[in-house]
């Protein structure tokens, strides 16, 4: 069953994105060429930018510190459910190919994306996850879910971008996307802050994305990290404050 995009409340960060003819906002990780988005594909360049800058794969705006969300299904959804139920950590998690996003953006995507609205329709590159011990007698379901994880890390391999998620902190399961409506409405109800604008390099310009990734890689090679940058910024601010205080004293 496909849900019409206009019937689903849209997170504000997504409402600012370019749309396709049907009204679907085009995710930040979707590649563009010839002025057209290629929905079925995922850009490794855009994915890497989002991962390096801690941006949501769907809306392209920054993700706050704390948990990040992704869609899970099949064995992964069951393993996450078991981990949360039993308190046992997830170990040897297989690499994911799709980056994390905001809770609201992931719930919204699960509702409107034709690939995701039914667990059976979902295309998936996920393989298996291993748990230390599987307790007997826990129910197995056919459901998919939106899972929150405490962290993520990633690496570039010959096979592409590999993303590893930390420990699960939440799982919202569903069988049909429509079941997520109340969850999405509740999430949006406390989404008061206006989102930061998405940078141009994660809108419809793949050349800008390519240039940006090259810049990020160069900066990382030269020892620049967001944390280092923040430290620098703080030091600069402290110095300005000290200068100002000194000037005031001298007056
Ligand atoms: Zn988002």
PDB file of C-alpha atoms and ligand atoms in Angstrom:
ATOM      1  CA  UNK A   1       0.000   0.000   0.000  1.00  0.00           C
ATOM      2  CA  UNK A   2       1.373   3.392  -0.948  1.00  0.00           C
ATOM      3  CA  UNK A   3       0.628   6.388   1.232  1.00  0.00           C
ATOM      4  CA  UNK A   4       0.158   9.668  -0.618  1.00  0.00           C
ATOM      5  CA  UNK A   5       2.933  12.035   0.490  1.00  0.00           C
ATOM      6  CA  UNK A   6       0.551  14.966   1.047  1.00  0.00           C
ATOM      7  CA  UNK A   7      -1.391  12.995   3.668  1.00  0.00           C
ATOM      8  CA  UNK A   8       1.614  12.559   5.946  1.00  0.00           C
ATOM      9  CA  UNK A   9       2.825  15.415   8.175  1.00  0.00           C
ATOM     10  CA  UNK A  10       6.326  16.385   7.077  1.00  0.00           C
ATOM     11  CA  UNK A  11       9.251  17.253   9.385  1.00  0.00           C
ATOM     12  CA  UNK A  12      10.193  20.880   8.779  1.00  0.00           C
ATOM     13  CA  UNK A  13      13.731  20.054   7.671  1.00  0.00           C
ATOM     14  CA  UNK A  14      12.259  17.824   4.974  1.00  0.00           C
ATOM     15  CA  UNK A  15       9.686  20.349   3.834  1.00  0.00           C
ATOM     16  CA  UNK A  16      12.593  22.546   2.718  1.00  0.00           C
ATOM     17  CA  UNK A  17      14.001  19.885   0.371  1.00  0.00           C
ATOM     18  CA  UNK A  18      13.513  19.676  -3.379  1.00  0.00           C
ATOM     19  CA  UNK A  19      10.529  17.483  -4.317  1.00  0.00           C
ATOM     20  CA  UNK A  20       9.807  15.161  -7.182  1.00  0.00           C
ATOM     21  CA  UNK A  21       6.687  15.370  -9.363  1.00  0.00           C
ATOM     22  CA  UNK A  22       4.711  13.213  -6.932  1.00  0.00           C
ATOM     23  CA  UNK A  23       5.535  15.507  -4.033  1.00  0.00           C
ATOM     24  CA  UNK A  24       8.089  13.300  -2.318  1.00  0.00           C
ATOM     25  CA  UNK A  25      10.965  15.238  -0.738  1.00  0.00           C
ATOM     26  CA  UNK A  26      14.219  14.013  -2.245  1.00  0.00           C
ATOM     27  CA  UNK A  27      16.603  12.600   0.378  1.00  0.00           C
ATOM     28  CA  UNK A  28      20.036  14.153   0.905  1.00  0.00           C
ATOM     29  CA  UNK A  29      21.783  10.933  -0.153  1.00  0.00           C
ATOM     30  CA  UNK A  30      19.944  10.609  -3.480  1.00  0.00           C
ATOM     31  CA  UNK A  31      22.232  11.304  -6.452  1.00  0.00           C
ATOM     32  CA  UNK A  32      21.285  13.838  -9.145  1.00  0.00           C
ATOM     33  CA  UNK A  33      22.288  14.062 -12.757  1.00  0.00           C
ATOM     34  CA  UNK A  34      20.906  16.088 -15.622  1.00  0.00           C
ATOM     35  CA  UNK A  35      18.676  17.950 -13.174  1.00  0.00           C
ATOM     36  CA  UNK A  36      16.957  14.702 -12.143  1.00  0.00           C
ATOM     37  CA  UNK A  37      17.108  12.813  -8.843  1.00  0.00           C
ATOM     38  CA  UNK A  38      17.754   9.058  -9.041  1.00  0.00           C
ATOM     39  CA  UNK A  39      15.570   7.741  -6.271  1.00  0.00           C
ATOM     40  CA  UNK A  40      16.536   4.093  -6.519  1.00  0.00           C
ATOM     41  CA  UNK A  41      20.215   4.894  -6.081  1.00  0.00           C
ATOM     42  CA  UNK A  42      22.284   6.061  -3.181  1.00  0.00           C
ATOM     43  CA  UNK A  43      25.267   8.370  -3.621  1.00  0.00           C
ATOM     44  CA  UNK A  44      28.365   7.187  -1.755  1.00  0.00           C
ATOM     45  CA  UNK A  45      29.695  10.745  -1.965  1.00  0.00           C
ATOM     46  CA  UNK A  46      26.622  12.230  -0.302  1.00  0.00           C
ATOM     47  CA  UNK A  47      26.529   9.373   2.222  1.00  0.00           C
ATOM     48  CA  UNK A  48      30.134  10.042   3.211  1.00  0.00           C
ATOM     49  CA  UNK A  49      29.503  13.769   3.586  1.00  0.00           C
ATOM     50  CA  UNK A  50      26.553  13.078   5.894  1.00  0.00           C
ATOM     51  CA  UNK A  51      28.599  10.629   7.959  1.00  0.00           C
ATOM     52  CA  UNK A  52      31.620  12.929   8.236  1.00  0.00           C
ATOM     53  CA  UNK A  53      29.547  15.976   9.130  1.00  0.00           C
ATOM     54  CA  UNK A  54      27.057  14.070  11.282  1.00  0.00           C
ATOM     55  CA  UNK A  55      24.147  15.028   9.071  1.00  0.00           C
ATOM     56  CA  UNK A  56      20.842  13.235   8.598  1.00  0.00           C
ATOM     57  CA  UNK A  57      20.851  11.030   5.479  1.00  0.00           C
ATOM     58  CA  UNK A  58      17.277  12.089   4.753  1.00  0.00           C
ATOM     59  CA  UNK A  59      17.114  15.860   5.337  1.00  0.00           C
ATOM     60  CA  UNK A  60      20.831  16.739   5.269  1.00  0.00           C
ATOM     61  CA  UNK A  61      20.699  18.949   8.390  1.00  0.00           C
ATOM     62  CA  UNK A  62      22.910  18.283  11.437  1.00  0.00           C
ATOM     63  CA  UNK A  63      22.067  15.597  13.988  1.00  0.00           C
ATOM     64  CA  UNK A  64      22.412  16.586  17.639  1.00  0.00           C
ATOM     65  CA  UNK A  65      24.696  14.699  19.961  1.00  0.00           C
ATOM     66  CA  UNK A  66      23.093  11.506  21.288  1.00  0.00           C
ATOM     67  CA  UNK A  67      21.249   8.696  19.557  1.00  0.00           C
ATOM     68  CA  UNK A  68      20.818   8.374  15.806  1.00  0.00           C
ATOM     69  CA  UNK A  69      18.123   6.429  13.977  1.00  0.00           C
ATOM     70  CA  UNK A  70      17.947   4.025  11.077  1.00  0.00           C
ATOM     71  CA  UNK A  71      15.477   1.651   9.553  1.00  0.00           C
ATOM     72  CA  UNK A  72      15.829  -2.023  10.336  1.00  0.00           C
ATOM     73  CA  UNK A  73      13.989  -5.106   9.178  1.00  0.00           C
ATOM     74  CA  UNK A  74      14.138  -8.880   9.195  1.00  0.00           C
ATOM     75  CA  UNK A  75      16.894 -10.404  11.286  1.00  0.00           C
ATOM     76  CA  UNK A  76      18.269  -7.010  12.230  1.00  0.00           C
ATOM     77  CA  UNK A  77      14.943  -5.835  13.632  1.00  0.00           C
ATOM     78  CA  UNK A  78      14.613  -9.060  15.602  1.00  0.00           C
ATOM     79  CA  UNK A  79      18.149  -8.839  16.935  1.00  0.00           C
ATOM     80  CA  UNK A  80      17.590  -5.234  18.031  1.00  0.00           C
ATOM     81  CA  UNK A  81      14.341  -6.220  19.745  1.00  0.00           C
ATOM     82  CA  UNK A  82      16.083  -9.088  21.544  1.00  0.00           C
ATOM     83  CA  UNK A  83      18.959  -6.895  22.608  1.00  0.00           C
ATOM     84  CA  UNK A  84      16.597  -4.307  24.074  1.00  0.00           C
ATOM     85  CA  UNK A  85      14.477  -6.956  25.765  1.00  0.00           C
ATOM     86  CA  UNK A  86      17.330  -8.905  27.283  1.00  0.00           C
ATOM     87  CA  UNK A  87      19.848  -6.137  27.853  1.00  0.00           C
ATOM     88  CA  UNK A  88      22.415  -8.182  25.956  1.00  0.00           C
ATOM     89  CA  UNK A  89      24.674  -6.119  23.716  1.00  0.00           C
ATOM     90  CA  UNK A  90      24.552  -6.521  19.969  1.00  0.00           C
ATOM     91  CA  UNK A  91      27.870  -7.833  18.802  1.00  0.00           C
ATOM     92  CA  UNK A  92      29.416  -8.413  15.389  1.00  0.00           C
ATOM     93  CA  UNK A  93      26.810  -6.235  13.766  1.00  0.00           C
ATOM     94  CA  UNK A  94      27.032  -6.403   9.993  1.00  0.00           C
ATOM     95  CA  UNK A  95      27.895  -3.222   8.169  1.00  0.00           C
ATOM     96  CA  UNK A  96      24.989  -1.126   6.973  1.00  0.00           C
ATOM     97  CA  UNK A  97      25.099   0.776   3.704  1.00  0.00           C
ATOM     98  CA  UNK A  98      22.571   3.441   4.641  1.00  0.00           C
ATOM     99  CA  UNK A  99      23.508   6.208   7.043  1.00  0.00           C
ATOM    100  CA  UNK A 100      21.531   7.306  10.088  1.00  0.00           C
ATOM    101  CA  UNK A 101      19.100  10.174  10.420  1.00  0.00           C
ATOM    102  CA  UNK A 102      16.779  12.079  12.725  1.00  0.00           C
ATOM    103  CA  UNK A 103      14.047  10.112  14.424  1.00  0.00           C
ATOM    104  CA  UNK A 104      11.323  12.167  12.712  1.00  0.00           C
ATOM    105  CA  UNK A 105      12.963  11.877   9.286  1.00  0.00           C
ATOM    106  CA  UNK A 106      13.299   8.111   9.586  1.00  0.00           C
ATOM    107  CA  UNK A 107       9.700   7.629  10.733  1.00  0.00           C
ATOM    108  CA  UNK A 108       8.520   9.862   7.904  1.00  0.00           C
ATOM    109  CA  UNK A 109      10.588   7.913   5.354  1.00  0.00           C
ATOM    110  CA  UNK A 110       9.286   4.620   6.643  1.00  0.00           C
ATOM    111  CA  UNK A 111       5.746   5.926   6.118  1.00  0.00           C
ATOM    112  CA  UNK A 112       6.034   7.373   2.625  1.00  0.00           C
ATOM    113  CA  UNK A 113       8.843   5.524   0.890  1.00  0.00           C
ATOM    114  CA  UNK A 114       7.295   2.863  -1.342  1.00  0.00           C
ATOM    115  CA  UNK A 115      10.227   0.562  -0.623  1.00  0.00           C
ATOM    116  CA  UNK A 116       9.733   0.820   3.081  1.00  0.00           C
ATOM    117  CA  UNK A 117       6.026   0.985   3.823  1.00  0.00           C
ATOM    118  CA  UNK A 118       5.748  -2.780   3.935  1.00  0.00           C
ATOM    119  CA  UNK A 119       8.456  -5.016   5.383  1.00  0.00           C
ATOM    120  CA  UNK A 120       8.027  -7.386   2.445  1.00  0.00           C
ATOM    121  CA  UNK A 121       8.603  -4.653  -0.081  1.00  0.00           C
ATOM    122  CA  UNK A 122      11.803  -3.451   1.480  1.00  0.00           C
ATOM    123  CA  UNK A 123      14.926  -3.769  -0.595  1.00  0.00           C
ATOM    124  CA  UNK A 124      17.725  -4.618   1.764  1.00  0.00           C
ATOM    125  CA  UNK A 125      21.448  -5.121   1.713  1.00  0.00           C
ATOM    126  CA  UNK A 126      21.449  -6.032   5.352  1.00  0.00           C
ATOM    127  CA  UNK A 127      22.655  -9.481   6.181  1.00  0.00           C
ATOM    128  CA  UNK A 128      22.895 -10.971   9.632  1.00  0.00           C
ATOM    129  CA  UNK A 129      23.584  -9.863  13.150  1.00  0.00           C
ATOM    130  CA  UNK A 130      24.819 -12.165  15.830  1.00  0.00           C
ATOM    131  CA  UNK A 131      23.718 -12.096  19.445  1.00  0.00           C
ATOM    132  CA  UNK A 132      25.755 -13.591  22.219  1.00  0.00           C
ATOM    133  CA  UNK A 133      22.947 -15.954  23.169  1.00  0.00           C
ATOM    134  CA  UNK A 134      19.413 -16.117  21.862  1.00  0.00           C
ATOM    135  CA  UNK A 135      16.910 -16.746  24.611  1.00  0.00           C
ATOM    136  CA  UNK A 136      14.382 -19.392  23.633  1.00  0.00           C
ATOM    137  CA  UNK A 137      10.711 -18.673  23.243  1.00  0.00           C
ATOM    138  CA  UNK A 138      10.817 -15.048  22.186  1.00  0.00           C
ATOM    139  CA  UNK A 139       8.386 -14.346  19.398  1.00  0.00           C
ATOM    140  CA  UNK A 140       9.594 -13.800  15.893  1.00  0.00           C
ATOM    141  CA  UNK A 141       7.744 -11.190  13.922  1.00  0.00           C
ATOM    142  CA  UNK A 142       7.461 -10.058  10.340  1.00  0.00           C
ATOM    143  CA  UNK A 143       7.831  -6.464  11.305  1.00  0.00           C
ATOM    144  CA  UNK A 144      10.264  -3.760  10.405  1.00  0.00           C
ATOM    145  CA  UNK A 145      11.243  -0.922  12.665  1.00  0.00           C
ATOM    146  CA  UNK A 146      12.947   2.373  13.257  1.00  0.00           C
ATOM    147  CA  UNK A 147      15.818   1.754  15.646  1.00  0.00           C
ATOM    148  CA  UNK A 148      17.766   4.267  17.698  1.00  0.00           C
ATOM    149  CA  UNK A 149      21.458   3.578  18.314  1.00  0.00           C
ATOM    150  CA  UNK A 150      23.829   5.244  20.757  1.00  0.00           C
ATOM    151  CA  UNK A 151      26.517   5.826  18.135  1.00  0.00           C
ATOM    152  CA  UNK A 152      27.825   5.057  14.672  1.00  0.00           C
ATOM    153  CA  UNK A 153      31.165   4.778  12.950  1.00  0.00           C
ATOM    154  CA  UNK A 154      32.066   4.187   9.346  1.00  0.00           C
ATOM    155  CA  UNK A 155      34.855   3.218   7.016  1.00  0.00           C
ATOM    156  CA  UNK A 156      35.496   3.245   3.321  1.00  0.00           C
ATOM    157  CA  UNK A 157      36.305  -0.171   1.904  1.00  0.00           C
ATOM    158  CA  UNK A 158      36.780  -1.581  -1.578  1.00  0.00           C
ATOM    159  CA  UNK A 159      33.113  -2.544  -1.405  1.00  0.00           C
ATOM    160  CA  UNK A 160      31.915   0.955  -0.564  1.00  0.00           C
ATOM    161  CA  UNK A 161      30.979   2.821   2.586  1.00  0.00           C
ATOM    162  CA  UNK A 162      30.469   0.518   5.571  1.00  0.00           C
ATOM    163  CA  UNK A 163      28.536   1.876   8.529  1.00  0.00           C
ATOM    164  CA  UNK A 164      28.574   0.252  11.946  1.00  0.00           C
ATOM    165  CA  UNK A 165      26.028   1.156  14.575  1.00  0.00           C
ATOM    166  CA  UNK A 166      26.607   1.013  18.316  1.00  0.00           C
ATOM    167  CA  UNK A 167      24.122  -0.310  20.851  1.00  0.00           C
ATOM    168  CA  UNK A 168      20.373   0.009  20.294  1.00  0.00           C
ATOM    169  CA  UNK A 169      18.447   2.336  22.581  1.00  0.00           C
ATOM    170  CA  UNK A 170      14.988   2.170  21.034  1.00  0.00           C
ATOM    171  CA  UNK A 171      12.895   0.243  18.532  1.00  0.00           C
ATOM    172  CA  UNK A 172       9.585   1.367  17.026  1.00  0.00           C
ATOM    173  CA  UNK A 173       8.144  -1.546  15.087  1.00  0.00           C
ATOM    174  CA  UNK A 174       5.489  -1.510  12.371  1.00  0.00           C
ATOM    175  CA  UNK A 175       4.055  -3.771   9.751  1.00  0.00           C
ATOM    176  CA  UNK A 176       2.462  -1.110   7.576  1.00  0.00           C
ATOM    177  CA  UNK A 177       3.739   2.435   7.320  1.00  0.00           C
ATOM    178  CA  UNK A 178       0.348   3.822   8.292  1.00  0.00           C
ATOM    179  CA  UNK A 179       0.825   2.418  11.811  1.00  0.00           C
ATOM    180  CA  UNK A 180       3.555   5.007  12.365  1.00  0.00           C
ATOM    181  CA  UNK A 181       1.247   8.014  11.983  1.00  0.00           C
ATOM    182  CA  UNK A 182       0.666   8.608  15.718  1.00  0.00           C
ATOM    183  CA  UNK A 183       4.374   8.137  16.429  1.00  0.00           C
ATOM    184  CA  UNK A 184       5.281  10.689  13.761  1.00  0.00           C
ATOM    185  CA  UNK A 185       2.691  13.197  14.980  1.00  0.00           C
ATOM    186  CA  UNK A 186       3.960  12.833  18.546  1.00  0.00           C
ATOM    187  CA  UNK A 187       7.552  13.306  17.403  1.00  0.00           C
ATOM    188  CA  UNK A 188       6.686  16.423  15.398  1.00  0.00           C
ATOM    189  CA  UNK A 189       4.656  17.872  18.276  1.00  0.00           C
ATOM    190  CA  UNK A 190       7.838  18.570  20.230  1.00  0.00           C
ATOM    191  CA  UNK A 191       9.883  19.575  17.200  1.00  0.00           C
ATOM    192  CA  UNK A 192       9.732  23.301  17.928  1.00  0.00           C
ATOM    193  CA  UNK A 193      13.119  24.551  16.868  1.00  0.00           C
ATOM    194  CA  UNK A 194      13.436  25.722  13.291  1.00  0.00           C
ATOM    195  CA  UNK A 195      15.842  23.401  11.472  1.00  0.00           C
ATOM    196  CA  UNK A 196      19.162  24.669  10.195  1.00  0.00           C
ATOM    197  CA  UNK A 197      19.150  25.052   6.432  1.00  0.00           C
ATOM    198  CA  UNK A 198      20.582  22.181   4.407  1.00  0.00           C
ATOM    199  CA  UNK A 199      23.779  23.214   2.581  1.00  0.00           C
ATOM    200  CA  UNK A 200      23.616  23.512  -1.210  1.00  0.00           C
ATOM    201  CA  UNK A 201      25.983  20.565  -1.635  1.00  0.00           C
ATOM    202  CA  UNK A 202      23.319  18.226  -0.266  1.00  0.00           C
ATOM    203  CA  UNK A 203      20.496  19.594  -2.416  1.00  0.00           C
ATOM    204  CA  UNK A 204      20.427  19.034  -6.191  1.00  0.00           C
ATOM    205  CA  UNK A 205      24.064  19.676  -7.131  1.00  0.00           C
ATOM    206  CA  UNK A 206      26.262  16.584  -7.314  1.00  0.00           C
ATOM    207  CA  UNK A 207      29.298  18.610  -8.449  1.00  0.00           C
ATOM    208  CA  UNK A 208      29.082  20.633  -5.251  1.00  0.00           C
ATOM    209  CA  UNK A 209      28.821  17.369  -3.284  1.00  0.00           C
ATOM    210  CA  UNK A 210      31.953  16.038  -4.957  1.00  0.00           C
ATOM    211  CA  UNK A 211      33.899  19.252  -4.242  1.00  0.00           C
ATOM    212  CA  UNK A 212      32.733  19.247  -0.633  1.00  0.00           C
ATOM    213  CA  UNK A 213      33.774  15.654  -0.043  1.00  0.00           C
ATOM    214  CA  UNK A 214      37.226  16.399  -1.472  1.00  0.00           C
ATOM    215  CA  UNK A 215      37.490  19.371   0.908  1.00  0.00           C
ATOM    216  CA  UNK A 216      36.406  17.267   3.907  1.00  0.00           C
ATOM    217  CA  UNK A 217      38.873  14.513   3.074  1.00  0.00           C
ATOM    218  CA  UNK A 218      41.671  17.060   2.685  1.00  0.00           C
ATOM    219  CA  UNK A 219      40.763  18.704   5.967  1.00  0.00           C
ATOM    220  CA  UNK A 220      40.682  15.368   7.761  1.00  0.00           C
ATOM    221  CA  UNK A 221      44.045  14.423   6.312  1.00  0.00           C
ATOM    222  CA  UNK A 222      45.446  17.718   7.586  1.00  0.00           C
ATOM    223  CA  UNK A 223      44.194  16.991  11.078  1.00  0.00           C
ATOM    224  CA  UNK A 224      40.988  18.978  11.017  1.00  0.00           C
ATOM    225  CA  UNK A 225      38.042  17.415  12.835  1.00  0.00           C
ATOM    226  CA  UNK A 226      34.777  18.958  14.006  1.00  0.00           C
ATOM    227  CA  UNK A 227      36.022  18.584  17.603  1.00  0.00           C
ATOM    228  CA  UNK A 228      39.337  20.263  16.805  1.00  0.00           C
ATOM    229  CA  UNK A 229      37.469  23.025  15.051  1.00  0.00           C
ATOM    230  CA  UNK A 230      35.201  23.560  18.054  1.00  0.00           C
ATOM    231  CA  UNK A 231      38.239  23.749  20.348  1.00  0.00           C
ATOM    232  CA  UNK A 232      39.781  26.331  18.047  1.00  0.00           C
ATOM    233  CA  UNK A 233      36.542  28.301  17.953  1.00  0.00           C
ATOM    234  CA  UNK A 234      36.317  28.246  21.768  1.00  0.00           C
ATOM    235  CA  UNK A 235      39.918  29.378  22.131  1.00  0.00           C
ATOM    236  CA  UNK A 236      39.268  32.242  19.709  1.00  0.00           C
ATOM    237  CA  UNK A 237      36.172  33.297  21.662  1.00  0.00           C
ATOM    238  CA  UNK A 238      38.052  33.166  24.978  1.00  0.00           C
ATOM    239  CA  UNK A 239      40.791  35.312  23.516  1.00  0.00           C
ATOM    240  CA  UNK A 240      38.286  37.882  22.233  1.00  0.00           C
ATOM    241  CA  UNK A 241      36.622  37.991  25.640  1.00  0.00           C
ATOM    242  CA  UNK A 242      39.991  38.420  27.383  1.00  0.00           C
ATOM    243  CA  UNK A 243      40.941  41.215  24.958  1.00  0.00           C
ATOM    244  CA  UNK A 244      37.673  42.991  25.599  1.00  0.00           C
ATOM    245  CA  UNK A 245      38.107  42.700  29.367  1.00  0.00           C
ATOM    246  CA  UNK A 246      41.639  44.041  29.091  1.00  0.00           C
ATOM    247  CA  UNK A 247      40.461  47.001  27.028  1.00  0.00           C
ATOM    248  CA  UNK A 248      37.739  47.775  29.544  1.00  0.00           C
ATOM    249  CA  UNK A 249      40.303  47.692  32.351  1.00  0.00           C
ATOM    250  CA  UNK A 250      42.624  50.076  30.513  1.00  0.00           C
ATOM    251  CA  UNK A 251      39.922  52.629  29.905  1.00  0.00           C
TER     252      UNK A 251
HETATM  253 ZN1  LIG B   1      16.621  14.687   9.167  1.00  0.00          ZN
END
